[in-house]
Amino acid sequence: MRGFVYELCPWGEHPVETNQENVEERALKLLDQYKKKSTLYRTNTLLVPLGDDFRYISIDEAEAQFRNYQLLFDYINSNPSLNAEAKFGTLDDYFRTLREESDRINYSRPGELGSGQIGGFPSLSGDFFTYADRNQDYWSGYYVSRPFFKAVDRVLEHTLRAAEMMMAFLLGYCQRGSCEKLPIGFSYKLTAARRNLALFQHHDGVTGTAKDHVVEDYGTRMHTSLQDLQIFMSKAIEVLLGIRHEKSDQIPAQFEPAQVRSKYDAQPVHNAISANEGTAQSVVLFNPLEQTSDEVVMVIVNRPDVTVLDSNWTCVKSQVSPELQHDKSKIFTGRHRVHWKASVPPLGLQVYYIANGFVGCEKAKLVKLKYFTKGTDFSCPIPYSCSKLEGDAVVIRNRRQTLTFNVDLGLLQKISRDDGSQNDVGEEIGMYSSPESGAYLFKPNGDAEAIVQPGGQLVVSEGPLMQEVYSYPKTAWEKSPISHSTRIYNGDNSVQEFVIEKEYHVELLGGTFNDRELIVRYKTDFDNKRVFYSDLNGFQMSRRETYDKIPLQGNYYPMPSLAYMQGPDGHRFSVHSRQSLGVASLKNGWLEIMLDRRLVRDDGRGLGQGVMDNRAMNVIFHILVESNISSASNPISNPLPLSPSLLSNRVGARLNYPLHTFISKKPQEVSVQPPPRSFSPLAFSLPCDLHIVSFKVPRPAKYSLQPIEDPRFLLILQRWHWDSSYCRKGRAQCSSVGNEPISLFDMFKGLAVLNARATSLNLLHEDTEMLGYTEQGDVAQEGHVLISPMEIQAYKLEVRPHE
């Protein structure tokens, strides 16, 4: 192997080139290794992978390796006494040889559940998390590395989905070349956004294991695409609402997104509505989900004396509270948050107005503020009334639940529900010290230590629609690395009423937090025996169990969007996240989630640097406490994963596919009232467990060139699986579930669906028998679609406006 840059072998010797003199000794040594490996296999055919991420980096090296092995293989194969054959092969060669062997020899074992594919081999369920390559080195760190960008990834995903829907509607309702200009003119940017999102799915992208300058490139690409998509959506809503029909790419939009990012690594900032006397500004909400959205929404205003009106200029009840920020010396920004209950049709748009000086409507109700602070003066923001908190505990409540907080620490203690049950929650914020952790590895030095000390600042806002406890905790550092809000909503039978919203603002910035990893831990009284469930890809749940035989870091698991634990009484504690993080249940009743990590050293897995480019960010959880109606099956002894409830599925969808809010750039006179505007494309809300993964035009640039008989639109549907023992609460606002077929032909208002064809998810195959869609009859003729739980189906459609 002369002339190649090799590290020493792990046992400290240089590689030696194989030749005729040493081939016997080397071949026997290699064969001995293979024989040892064969004890791990049931069969006589072994797969021995060669190489790694950093091998065969030149033709010369590959050739040298090949020559070396060929000599060894030739020696083994030419000696029948060795009773072995060795050869190069692909995975396909391996499996073909394996099948031939298993046809000759029956490897079945008594009582073993075999694979349906091939006899004699057990079937495996579950996954291989958490992976370790040596010693105590478990790869559970990357679940959380670069959490800021893990969050941006999800924002780009849901913004792209919403933009694709809008483009499909623009083209579907439009039958003139002039109104195709906007969507088709944008098509190359849409393609770029799809590619930039796909690029970040690389195994060193969303994982947070790329070098700083590569992360910057990923981030810049995603940021550019986010801005492009928001500009397109701002223009598209004007056309869909009928404000302007013919819209070229050149005319600036009347609307702008309510939240904007100044640069690729900045937190989104709310655009404020000025609300001057005698004016109104419109707020447009887009609902990207399949059911009507009835929920409390929020925008920022510069002054508190405002009124909220719907698109008919009818008064809407609202509340106003001060905007808060992560700054010990100045918690209030001087701006205000207006909340009201909005109702937005599925996949539709709804307009509201924030007005000042509109006669005949009461103004937004001011929240009452209560505060706790030690030492520093508290200046009450005008025009609110403030009172000092008395006692050790403070509560906020809505119709469904009451939350109790420890005033001194500002942490959640207890949840009491309307059915009389209550649970200890024991929120704790802690930090691991991890001098050996890196981008891939989590290697803590002992357990996490709580960092919150008595005597922080607490602000409680109480209003008719939203109640909040905001805590800026006292910690050992002058500037706390974390502040957090807990919110509950009043929503008249909405899904939102059952949710506890936790928002953690995290700033793990500066050298004082080197080699630290920040967690939040919920120490509950749920008797889960350290068994919990977390999702894979937001699609299915996996059972997780904490084992004493492996170290702490090996008991951490990925949590892309949901984790829950359940006691034998059927009570369940769920945490929904809108970004990927890591989760563990290290003691009975505990659920802990890592929020951010800042690590100085490289962990020797190929990155070549630490993770020090932390950004200020917000992590949002939606917590759900549910009671099981039938607690017959014991979740702890049951080896199979449990499913989320229907309510839990809906909460997760609402968190990951939130309403998109746009506000008009210019105010209008209150005296000039435009006609009511809304956009409601679906003829009916879809069943509660049926999710539109995507409704889009896959090739918008080619749209006008494709023959009309070719279906140019794509609809992908997914049906969730849900645990029916929780169904009562889960049917909040549910009129139906997907047990009955739905009709593609009748799905849209004002649009005729023609030429519906089942297709594979990559759109390349249309053989219904191969796709397994045959049970439901001929979709093309009848348009009826029936999807089983846990299935995803795709349909190509042609849509046209009704004549």
PDB file of C-alpha atoms in Angstrom, residues 148 318 387 448 504 539 606 699 710 725 781:
ATOM      1  CA  PHE A 148     -32.389  26.427  14.985  1.00  0.00           C
ATOM      2  CA  SER A 318     -60.834  40.241  21.233  1.00  0.00           C
ATOM      3  CA  SER A 387     -51.098  43.779  40.822  1.00  0.00           C
ATOM      4  CA  ALA A 448     -28.338  17.149  34.469  1.00  0.00           C
ATOM      5  CA  TYR A 504     -39.085  28.224  25.455  1.00  0.00           C
ATOM      6  CA  PHE A 539     -45.715   8.748  10.521  1.00  0.00           C
ATOM      7  CA  GLY A 606     -15.748  13.038  10.557  1.00  0.00           C
ATOM      8  CA  ARG A 699     -44.649  20.570 -13.245  1.00  0.00           C
ATOM      9  CA  ASP A 710     -53.136  14.549 -19.275  1.00  0.00           C
ATOM     10  CA  SER A 725     -60.086   4.349  23.298  1.00  0.00           C
ATOM     11  CA  GLN A 781     -65.143   6.128 -13.204  1.00  0.00           C
TER      12      GLN A 781
END
